[in-house]
PDB file of N, CA and C and ligand atoms in Angstrom:
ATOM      1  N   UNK A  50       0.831  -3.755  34.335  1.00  0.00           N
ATOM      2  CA  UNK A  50      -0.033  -2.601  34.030  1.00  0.00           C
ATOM      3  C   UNK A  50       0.245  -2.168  32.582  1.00  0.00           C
ATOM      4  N   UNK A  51      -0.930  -2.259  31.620  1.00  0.00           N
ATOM      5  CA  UNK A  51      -0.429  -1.811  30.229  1.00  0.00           C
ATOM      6  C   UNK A  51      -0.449  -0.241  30.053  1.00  0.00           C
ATOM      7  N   UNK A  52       0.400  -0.115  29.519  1.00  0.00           N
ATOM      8  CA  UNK A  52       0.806   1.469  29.179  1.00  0.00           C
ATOM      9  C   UNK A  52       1.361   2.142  30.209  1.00  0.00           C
ATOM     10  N   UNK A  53       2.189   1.391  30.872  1.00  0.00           N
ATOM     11  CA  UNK A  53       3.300   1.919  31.991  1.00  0.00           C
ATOM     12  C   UNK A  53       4.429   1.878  31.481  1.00  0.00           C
ATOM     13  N   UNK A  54       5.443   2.806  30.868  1.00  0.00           N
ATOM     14  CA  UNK A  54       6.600   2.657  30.299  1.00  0.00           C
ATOM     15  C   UNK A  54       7.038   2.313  31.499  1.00  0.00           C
ATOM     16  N   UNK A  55       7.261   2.024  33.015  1.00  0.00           N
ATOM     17  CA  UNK A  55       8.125   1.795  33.967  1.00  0.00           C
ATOM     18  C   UNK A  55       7.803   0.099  34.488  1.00  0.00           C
ATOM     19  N   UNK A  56       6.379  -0.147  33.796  1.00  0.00           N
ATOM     20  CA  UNK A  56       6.520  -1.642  33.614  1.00  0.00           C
ATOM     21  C   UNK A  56       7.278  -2.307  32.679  1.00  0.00           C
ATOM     22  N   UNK A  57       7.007  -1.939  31.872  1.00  0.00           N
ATOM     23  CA  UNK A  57       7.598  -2.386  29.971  1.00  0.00           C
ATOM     24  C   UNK A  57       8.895  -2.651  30.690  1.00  0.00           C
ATOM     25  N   UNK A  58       9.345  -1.818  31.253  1.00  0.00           N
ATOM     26  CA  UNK A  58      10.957  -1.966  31.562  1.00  0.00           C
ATOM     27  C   UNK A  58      12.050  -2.127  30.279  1.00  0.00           C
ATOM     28  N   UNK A  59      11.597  -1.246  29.334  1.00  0.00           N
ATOM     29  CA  UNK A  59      12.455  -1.457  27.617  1.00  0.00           C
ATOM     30  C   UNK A  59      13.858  -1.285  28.496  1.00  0.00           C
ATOM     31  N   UNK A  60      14.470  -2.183  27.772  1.00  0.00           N
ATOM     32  CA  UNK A  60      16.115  -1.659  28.414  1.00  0.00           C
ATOM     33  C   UNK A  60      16.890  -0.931  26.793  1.00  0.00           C
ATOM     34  N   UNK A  61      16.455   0.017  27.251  1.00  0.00           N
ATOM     35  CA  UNK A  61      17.000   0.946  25.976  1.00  0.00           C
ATOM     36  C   UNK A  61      18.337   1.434  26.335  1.00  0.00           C
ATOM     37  N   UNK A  62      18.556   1.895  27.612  1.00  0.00           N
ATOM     38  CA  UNK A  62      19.871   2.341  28.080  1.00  0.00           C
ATOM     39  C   UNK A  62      20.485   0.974  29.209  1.00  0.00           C
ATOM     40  N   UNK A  63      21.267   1.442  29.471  1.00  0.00           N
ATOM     41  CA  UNK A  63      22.503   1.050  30.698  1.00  0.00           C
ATOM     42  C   UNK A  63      21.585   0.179  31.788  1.00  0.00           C
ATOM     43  N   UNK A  64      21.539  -0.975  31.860  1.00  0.00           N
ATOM     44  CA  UNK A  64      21.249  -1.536  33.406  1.00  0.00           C
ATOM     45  C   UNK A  64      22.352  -1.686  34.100  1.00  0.00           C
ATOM     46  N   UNK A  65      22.241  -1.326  35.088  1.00  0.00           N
ATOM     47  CA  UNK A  65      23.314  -0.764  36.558  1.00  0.00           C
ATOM     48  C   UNK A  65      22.940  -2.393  37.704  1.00  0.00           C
ATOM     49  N   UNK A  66      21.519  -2.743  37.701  1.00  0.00           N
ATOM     50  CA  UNK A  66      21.205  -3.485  38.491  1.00  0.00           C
ATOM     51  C   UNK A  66      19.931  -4.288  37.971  1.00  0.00           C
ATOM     52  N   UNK A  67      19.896  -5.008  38.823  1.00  0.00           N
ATOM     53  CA  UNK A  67      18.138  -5.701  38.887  1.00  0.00           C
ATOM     54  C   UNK A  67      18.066  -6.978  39.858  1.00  0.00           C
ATOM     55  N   UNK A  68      16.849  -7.183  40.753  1.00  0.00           N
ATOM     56  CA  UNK A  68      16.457  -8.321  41.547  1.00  0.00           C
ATOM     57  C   UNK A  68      15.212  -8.521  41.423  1.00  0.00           C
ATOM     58  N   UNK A  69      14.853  -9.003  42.421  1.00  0.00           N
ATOM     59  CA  UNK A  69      12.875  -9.104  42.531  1.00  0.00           C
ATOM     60  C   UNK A  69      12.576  -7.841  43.145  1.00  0.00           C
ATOM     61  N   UNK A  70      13.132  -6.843  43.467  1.00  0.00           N
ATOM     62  CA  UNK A  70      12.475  -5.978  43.985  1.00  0.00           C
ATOM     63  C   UNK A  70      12.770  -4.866  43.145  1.00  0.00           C
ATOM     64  N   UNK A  71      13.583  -4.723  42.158  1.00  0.00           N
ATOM     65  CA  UNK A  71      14.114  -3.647  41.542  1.00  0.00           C
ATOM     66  C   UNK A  71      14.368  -3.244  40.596  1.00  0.00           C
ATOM     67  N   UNK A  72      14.472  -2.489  39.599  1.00  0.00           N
ATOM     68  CA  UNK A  72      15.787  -2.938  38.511  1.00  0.00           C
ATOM     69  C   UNK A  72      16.247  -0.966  38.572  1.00  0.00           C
ATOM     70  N   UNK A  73      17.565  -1.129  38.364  1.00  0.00           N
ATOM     71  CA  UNK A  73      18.338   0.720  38.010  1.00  0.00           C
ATOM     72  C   UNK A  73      18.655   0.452  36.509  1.00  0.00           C
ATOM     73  N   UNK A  74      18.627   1.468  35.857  1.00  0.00           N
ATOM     74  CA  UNK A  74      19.086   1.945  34.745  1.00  0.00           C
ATOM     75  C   UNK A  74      18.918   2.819  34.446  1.00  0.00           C
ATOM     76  N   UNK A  75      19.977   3.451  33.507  1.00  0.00           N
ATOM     77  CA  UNK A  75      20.073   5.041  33.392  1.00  0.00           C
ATOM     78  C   UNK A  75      18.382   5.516  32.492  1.00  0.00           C
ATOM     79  N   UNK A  76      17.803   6.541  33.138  1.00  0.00           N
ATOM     80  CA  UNK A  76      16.949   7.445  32.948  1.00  0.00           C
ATOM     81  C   UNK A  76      17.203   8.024  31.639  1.00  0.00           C
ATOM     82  N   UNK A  77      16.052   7.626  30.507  1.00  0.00           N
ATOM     83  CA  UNK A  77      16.354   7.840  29.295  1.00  0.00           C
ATOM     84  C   UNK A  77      16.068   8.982  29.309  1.00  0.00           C
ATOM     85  N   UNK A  78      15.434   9.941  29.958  1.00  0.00           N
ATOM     86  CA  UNK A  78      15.180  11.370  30.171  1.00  0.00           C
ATOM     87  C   UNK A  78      16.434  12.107  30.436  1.00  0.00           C
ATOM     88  N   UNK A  79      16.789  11.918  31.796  1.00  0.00           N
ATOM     89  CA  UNK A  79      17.843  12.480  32.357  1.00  0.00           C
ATOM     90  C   UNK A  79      19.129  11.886  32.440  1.00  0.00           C
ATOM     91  N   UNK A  80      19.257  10.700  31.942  1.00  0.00           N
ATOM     92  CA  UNK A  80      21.013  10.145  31.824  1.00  0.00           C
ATOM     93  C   UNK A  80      21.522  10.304  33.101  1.00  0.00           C
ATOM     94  N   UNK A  81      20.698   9.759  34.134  1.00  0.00           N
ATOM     95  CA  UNK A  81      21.343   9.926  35.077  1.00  0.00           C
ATOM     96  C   UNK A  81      20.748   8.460  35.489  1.00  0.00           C
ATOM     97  N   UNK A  82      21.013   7.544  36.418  1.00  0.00           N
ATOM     98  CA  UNK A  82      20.587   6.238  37.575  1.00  0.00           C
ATOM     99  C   UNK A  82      19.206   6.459  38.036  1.00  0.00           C
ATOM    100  N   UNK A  83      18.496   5.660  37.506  1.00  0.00           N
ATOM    101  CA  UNK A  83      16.920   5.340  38.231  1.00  0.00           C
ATOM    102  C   UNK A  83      16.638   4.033  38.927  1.00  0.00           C
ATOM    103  N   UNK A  84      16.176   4.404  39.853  1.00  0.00           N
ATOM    104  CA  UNK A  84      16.107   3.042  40.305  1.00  0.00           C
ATOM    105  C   UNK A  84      14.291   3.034  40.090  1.00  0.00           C
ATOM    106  N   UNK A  85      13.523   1.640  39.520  1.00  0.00           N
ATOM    107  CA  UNK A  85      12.430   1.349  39.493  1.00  0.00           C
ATOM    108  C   UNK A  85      12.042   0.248  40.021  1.00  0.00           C
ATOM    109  N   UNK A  86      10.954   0.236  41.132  1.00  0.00           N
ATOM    110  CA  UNK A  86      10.240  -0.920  41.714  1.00  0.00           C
ATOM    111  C   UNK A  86       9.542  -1.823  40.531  1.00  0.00           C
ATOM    112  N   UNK A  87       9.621  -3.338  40.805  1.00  0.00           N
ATOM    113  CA  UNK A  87       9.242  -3.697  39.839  1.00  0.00           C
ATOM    114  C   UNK A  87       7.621  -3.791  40.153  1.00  0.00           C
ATOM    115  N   UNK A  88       6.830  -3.514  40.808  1.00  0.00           N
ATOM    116  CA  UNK A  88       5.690  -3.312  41.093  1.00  0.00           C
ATOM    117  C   UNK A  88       4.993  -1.990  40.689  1.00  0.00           C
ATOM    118  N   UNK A  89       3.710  -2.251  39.965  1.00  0.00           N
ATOM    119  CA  UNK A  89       3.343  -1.030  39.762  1.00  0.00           C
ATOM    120  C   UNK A  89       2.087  -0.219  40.641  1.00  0.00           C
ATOM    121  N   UNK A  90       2.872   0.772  41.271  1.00  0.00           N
ATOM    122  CA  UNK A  90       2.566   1.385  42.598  1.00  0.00           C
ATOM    123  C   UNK A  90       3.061   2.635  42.971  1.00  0.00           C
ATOM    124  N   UNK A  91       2.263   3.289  43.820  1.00  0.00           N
ATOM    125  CA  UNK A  91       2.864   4.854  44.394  1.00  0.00           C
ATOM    126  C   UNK A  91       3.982   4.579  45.675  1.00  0.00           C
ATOM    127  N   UNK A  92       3.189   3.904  46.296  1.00  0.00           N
ATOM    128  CA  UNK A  92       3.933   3.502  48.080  1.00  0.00           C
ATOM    129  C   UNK A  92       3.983   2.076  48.445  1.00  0.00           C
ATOM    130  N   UNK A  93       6.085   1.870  47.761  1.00  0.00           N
ATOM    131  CA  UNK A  93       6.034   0.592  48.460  1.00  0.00           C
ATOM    132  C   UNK A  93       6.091   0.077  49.482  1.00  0.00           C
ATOM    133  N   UNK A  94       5.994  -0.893  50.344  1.00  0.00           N
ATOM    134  CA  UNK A  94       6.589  -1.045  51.491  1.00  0.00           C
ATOM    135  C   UNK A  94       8.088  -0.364  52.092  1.00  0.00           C
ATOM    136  N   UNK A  95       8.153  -0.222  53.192  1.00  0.00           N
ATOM    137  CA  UNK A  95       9.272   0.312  53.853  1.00  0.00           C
ATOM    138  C   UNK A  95      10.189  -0.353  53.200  1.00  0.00           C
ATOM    139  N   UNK A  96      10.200  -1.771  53.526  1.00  0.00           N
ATOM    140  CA  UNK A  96      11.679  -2.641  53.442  1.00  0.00           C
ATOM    141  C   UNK A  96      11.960  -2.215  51.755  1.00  0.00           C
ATOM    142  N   UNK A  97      11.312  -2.187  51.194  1.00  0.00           N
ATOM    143  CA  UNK A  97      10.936  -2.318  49.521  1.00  0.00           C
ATOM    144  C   UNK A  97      12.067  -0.926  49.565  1.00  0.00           C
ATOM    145  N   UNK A  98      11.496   0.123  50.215  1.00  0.00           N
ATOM    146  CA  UNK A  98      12.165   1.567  49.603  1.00  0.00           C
ATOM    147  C   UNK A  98      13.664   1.417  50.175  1.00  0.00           C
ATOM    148  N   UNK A  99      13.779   0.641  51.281  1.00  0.00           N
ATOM    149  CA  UNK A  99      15.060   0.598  52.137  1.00  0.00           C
ATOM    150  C   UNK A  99      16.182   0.262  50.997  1.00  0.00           C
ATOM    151  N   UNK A 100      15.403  -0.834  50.570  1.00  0.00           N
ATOM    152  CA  UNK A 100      16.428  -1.895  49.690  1.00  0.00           C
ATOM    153  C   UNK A 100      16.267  -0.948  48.441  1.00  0.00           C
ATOM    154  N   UNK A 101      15.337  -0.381  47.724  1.00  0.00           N
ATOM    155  CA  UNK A 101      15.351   0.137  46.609  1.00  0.00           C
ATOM    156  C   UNK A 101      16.791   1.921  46.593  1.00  0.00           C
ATOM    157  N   UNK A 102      16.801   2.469  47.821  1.00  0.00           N
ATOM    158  CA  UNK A 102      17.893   3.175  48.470  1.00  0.00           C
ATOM    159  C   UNK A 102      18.855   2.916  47.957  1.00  0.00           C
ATOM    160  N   UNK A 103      19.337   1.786  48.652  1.00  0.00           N
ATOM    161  CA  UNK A 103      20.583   0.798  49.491  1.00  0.00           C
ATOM    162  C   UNK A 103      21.202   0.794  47.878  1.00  0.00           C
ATOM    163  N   UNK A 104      20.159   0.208  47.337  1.00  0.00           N
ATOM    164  CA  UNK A 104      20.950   0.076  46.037  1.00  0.00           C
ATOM    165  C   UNK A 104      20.855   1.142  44.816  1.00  0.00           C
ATOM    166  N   UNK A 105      20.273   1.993  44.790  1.00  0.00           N
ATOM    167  CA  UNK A 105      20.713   3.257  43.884  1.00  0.00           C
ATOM    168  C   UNK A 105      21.799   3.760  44.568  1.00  0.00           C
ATOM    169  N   UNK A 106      21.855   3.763  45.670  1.00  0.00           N
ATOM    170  CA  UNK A 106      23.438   4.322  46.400  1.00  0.00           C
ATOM    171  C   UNK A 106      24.763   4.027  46.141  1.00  0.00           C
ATOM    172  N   UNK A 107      24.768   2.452  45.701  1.00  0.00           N
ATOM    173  CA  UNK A 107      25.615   1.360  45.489  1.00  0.00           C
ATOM    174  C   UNK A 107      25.966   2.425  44.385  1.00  0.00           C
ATOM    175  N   UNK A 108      24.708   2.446  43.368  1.00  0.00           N
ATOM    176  CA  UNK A 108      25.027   3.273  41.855  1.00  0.00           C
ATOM    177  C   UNK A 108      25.101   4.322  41.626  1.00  0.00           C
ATOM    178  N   UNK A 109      24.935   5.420  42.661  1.00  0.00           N
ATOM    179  CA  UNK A 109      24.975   6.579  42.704  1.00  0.00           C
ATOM    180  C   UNK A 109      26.937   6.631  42.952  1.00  0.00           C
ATOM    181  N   UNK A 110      27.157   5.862  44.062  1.00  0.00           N
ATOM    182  CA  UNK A 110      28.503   6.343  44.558  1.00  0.00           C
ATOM    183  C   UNK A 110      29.270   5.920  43.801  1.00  0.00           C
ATOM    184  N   UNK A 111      29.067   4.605  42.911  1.00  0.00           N
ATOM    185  CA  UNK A 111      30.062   4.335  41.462  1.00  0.00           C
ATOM    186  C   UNK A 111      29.966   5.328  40.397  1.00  0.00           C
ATOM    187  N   UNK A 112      28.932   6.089  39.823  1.00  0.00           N
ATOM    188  CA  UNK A 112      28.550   7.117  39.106  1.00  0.00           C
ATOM    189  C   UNK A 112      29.442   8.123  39.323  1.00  0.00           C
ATOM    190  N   UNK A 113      28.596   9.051  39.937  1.00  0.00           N
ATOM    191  CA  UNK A 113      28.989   9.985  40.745  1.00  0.00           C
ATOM    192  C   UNK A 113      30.102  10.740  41.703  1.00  0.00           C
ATOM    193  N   UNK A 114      30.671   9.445  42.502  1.00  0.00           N
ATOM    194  CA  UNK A 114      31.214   9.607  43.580  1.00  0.00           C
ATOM    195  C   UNK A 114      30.480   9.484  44.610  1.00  0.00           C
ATOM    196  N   UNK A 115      31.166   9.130  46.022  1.00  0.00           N
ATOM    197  CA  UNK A 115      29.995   9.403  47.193  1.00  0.00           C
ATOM    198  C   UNK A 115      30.073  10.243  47.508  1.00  0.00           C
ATOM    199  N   UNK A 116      28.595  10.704  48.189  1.00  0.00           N
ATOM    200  CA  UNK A 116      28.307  11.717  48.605  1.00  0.00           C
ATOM    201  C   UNK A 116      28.205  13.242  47.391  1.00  0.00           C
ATOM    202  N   UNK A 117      28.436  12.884  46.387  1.00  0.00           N
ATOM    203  CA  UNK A 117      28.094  13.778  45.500  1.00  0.00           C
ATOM    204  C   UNK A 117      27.216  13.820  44.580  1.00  0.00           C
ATOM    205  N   UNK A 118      25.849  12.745  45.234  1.00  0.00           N
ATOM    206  CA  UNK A 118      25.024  13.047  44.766  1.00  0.00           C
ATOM    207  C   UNK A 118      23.743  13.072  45.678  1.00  0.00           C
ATOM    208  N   UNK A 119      22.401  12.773  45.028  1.00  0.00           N
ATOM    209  CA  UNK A 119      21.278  12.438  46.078  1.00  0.00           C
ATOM    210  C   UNK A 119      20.416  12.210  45.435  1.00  0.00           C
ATOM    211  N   UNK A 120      19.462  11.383  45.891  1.00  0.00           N
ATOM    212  CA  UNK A 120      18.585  10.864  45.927  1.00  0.00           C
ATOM    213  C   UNK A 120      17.329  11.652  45.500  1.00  0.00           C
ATOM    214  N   UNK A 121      17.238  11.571  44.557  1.00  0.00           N
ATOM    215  CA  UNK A 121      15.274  12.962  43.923  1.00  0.00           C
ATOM    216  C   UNK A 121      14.308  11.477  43.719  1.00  0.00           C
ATOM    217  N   UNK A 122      13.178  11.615  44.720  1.00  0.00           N
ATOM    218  CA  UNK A 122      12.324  10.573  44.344  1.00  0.00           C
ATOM    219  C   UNK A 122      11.247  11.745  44.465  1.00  0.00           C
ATOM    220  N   UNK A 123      11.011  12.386  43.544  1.00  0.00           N
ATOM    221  CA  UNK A 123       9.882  13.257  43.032  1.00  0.00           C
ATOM    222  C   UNK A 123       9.518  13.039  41.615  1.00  0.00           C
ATOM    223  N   UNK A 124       8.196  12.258  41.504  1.00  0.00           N
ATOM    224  CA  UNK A 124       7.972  11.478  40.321  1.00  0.00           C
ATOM    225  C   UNK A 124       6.910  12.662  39.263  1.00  0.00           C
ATOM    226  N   UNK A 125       7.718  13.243  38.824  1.00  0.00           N
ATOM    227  CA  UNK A 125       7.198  14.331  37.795  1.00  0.00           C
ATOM    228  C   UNK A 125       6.585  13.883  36.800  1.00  0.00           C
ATOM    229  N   UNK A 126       7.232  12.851  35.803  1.00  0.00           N
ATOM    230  CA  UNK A 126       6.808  12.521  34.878  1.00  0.00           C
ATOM    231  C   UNK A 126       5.875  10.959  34.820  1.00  0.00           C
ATOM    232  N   UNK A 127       6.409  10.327  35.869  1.00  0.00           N
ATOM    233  CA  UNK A 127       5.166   9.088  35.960  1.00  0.00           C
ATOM    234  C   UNK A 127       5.017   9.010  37.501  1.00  0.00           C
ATOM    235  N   UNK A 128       3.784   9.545  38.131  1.00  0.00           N
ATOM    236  CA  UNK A 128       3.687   9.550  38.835  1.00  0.00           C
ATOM    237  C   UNK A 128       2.977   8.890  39.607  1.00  0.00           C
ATOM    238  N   UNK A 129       2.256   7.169  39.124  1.00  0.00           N
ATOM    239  CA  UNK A 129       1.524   6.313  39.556  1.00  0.00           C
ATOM    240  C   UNK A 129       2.600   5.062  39.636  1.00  0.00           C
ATOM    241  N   UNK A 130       3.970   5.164  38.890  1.00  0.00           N
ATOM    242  CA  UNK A 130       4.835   3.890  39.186  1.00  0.00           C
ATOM    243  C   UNK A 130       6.199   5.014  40.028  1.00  0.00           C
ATOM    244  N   UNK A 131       6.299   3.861  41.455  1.00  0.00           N
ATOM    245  CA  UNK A 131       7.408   4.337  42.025  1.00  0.00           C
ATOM    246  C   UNK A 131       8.957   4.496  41.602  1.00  0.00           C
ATOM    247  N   UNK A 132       9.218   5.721  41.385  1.00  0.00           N
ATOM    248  CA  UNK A 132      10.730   5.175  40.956  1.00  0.00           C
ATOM    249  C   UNK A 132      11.826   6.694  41.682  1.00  0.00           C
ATOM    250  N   UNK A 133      12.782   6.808  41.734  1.00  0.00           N
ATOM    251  CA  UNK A 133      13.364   7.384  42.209  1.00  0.00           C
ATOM    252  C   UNK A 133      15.053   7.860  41.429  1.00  0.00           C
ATOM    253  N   UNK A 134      15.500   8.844  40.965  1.00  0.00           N
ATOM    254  CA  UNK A 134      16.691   9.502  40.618  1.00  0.00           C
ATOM    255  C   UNK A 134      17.960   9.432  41.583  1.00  0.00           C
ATOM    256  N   UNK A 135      18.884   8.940  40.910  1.00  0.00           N
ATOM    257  CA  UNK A 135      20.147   9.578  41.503  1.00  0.00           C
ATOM    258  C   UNK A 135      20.890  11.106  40.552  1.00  0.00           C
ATOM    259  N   UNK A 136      20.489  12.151  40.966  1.00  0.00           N
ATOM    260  CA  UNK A 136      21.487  13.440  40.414  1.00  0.00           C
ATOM    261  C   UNK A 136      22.525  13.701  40.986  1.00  0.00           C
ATOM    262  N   UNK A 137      23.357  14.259  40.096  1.00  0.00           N
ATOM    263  CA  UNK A 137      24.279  15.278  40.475  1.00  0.00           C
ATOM    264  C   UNK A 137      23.895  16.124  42.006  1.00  0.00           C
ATOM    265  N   UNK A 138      25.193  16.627  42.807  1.00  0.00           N
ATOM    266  CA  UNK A 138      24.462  17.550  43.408  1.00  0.00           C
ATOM    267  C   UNK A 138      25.143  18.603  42.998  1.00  0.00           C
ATOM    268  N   UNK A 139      24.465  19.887  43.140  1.00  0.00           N
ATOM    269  CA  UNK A 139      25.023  20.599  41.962  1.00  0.00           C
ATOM    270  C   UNK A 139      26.020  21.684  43.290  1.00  0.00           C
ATOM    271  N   UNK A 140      26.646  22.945  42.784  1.00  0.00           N
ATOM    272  CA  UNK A 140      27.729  23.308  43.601  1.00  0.00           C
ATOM    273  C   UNK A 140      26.710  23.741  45.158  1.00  0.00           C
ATOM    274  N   UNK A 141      26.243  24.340  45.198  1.00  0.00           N
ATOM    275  CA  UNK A 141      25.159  25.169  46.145  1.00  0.00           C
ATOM    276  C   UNK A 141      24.560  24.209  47.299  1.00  0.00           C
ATOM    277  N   UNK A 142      24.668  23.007  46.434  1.00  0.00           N
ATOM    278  CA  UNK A 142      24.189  21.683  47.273  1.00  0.00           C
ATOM    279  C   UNK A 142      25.069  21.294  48.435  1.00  0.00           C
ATOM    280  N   UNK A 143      26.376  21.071  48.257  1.00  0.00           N
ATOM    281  CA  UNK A 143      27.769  20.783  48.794  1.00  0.00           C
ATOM    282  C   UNK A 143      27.660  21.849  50.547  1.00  0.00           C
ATOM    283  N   UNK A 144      28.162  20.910  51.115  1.00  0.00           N
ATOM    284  CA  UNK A 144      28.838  21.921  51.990  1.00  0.00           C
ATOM    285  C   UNK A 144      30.072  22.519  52.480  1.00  0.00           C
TER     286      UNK A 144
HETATM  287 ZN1   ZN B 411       3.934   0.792  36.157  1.00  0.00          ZN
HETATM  288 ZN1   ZN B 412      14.542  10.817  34.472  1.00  0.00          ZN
END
């Protein structure tokens, strides 16, 4: 898709990962772990998001720590290619 910065896939920052279904690297926005489908799309298949999870988790819990973070797949800024955040969770979050 031309003029999809989440196709281009520039590796300007940190790659964490990549397969046929995926690639993570840190979010030049937020400096935090993105994981991006390499398909350009709103809703991937189940298995697609399972595995796309499975493995921001991998990179979330090396990041982060486990469990101290989560998962934001609320696509604010491109919201026709699927991709999904690992943040911080911040104190309020915690239980
Ligand atoms: Zn795209
Ligand atoms: Zn971001």
């Amino acid at each position: 898709m031309a003029n999809c910065e989440l196709c281009e896939a520039a590796r300007l920052t940190e790659w964490y990962h990549e397969d046929d279904t995926c690639w993570i690297a840190e979010c030049e926005a937020c400096s935090v772990p993105m994981v991006v489908w390499r398909d350009h799309g709103v809703v991937p298949p189940d298995d697609a998001v399972v595995h796309m999870q499975a493995e921001l988790a991998k990179v979330g819990d090396r990041i982060f720590g486990h469990d101290d973070w989560f998962l934001d797949d609320n696509m604010r800024q491109i919201p026709e290619h699927y991709h999904a955040h690992a943040r911080k969770k911040l104190p309020w979050m915690k239980k």
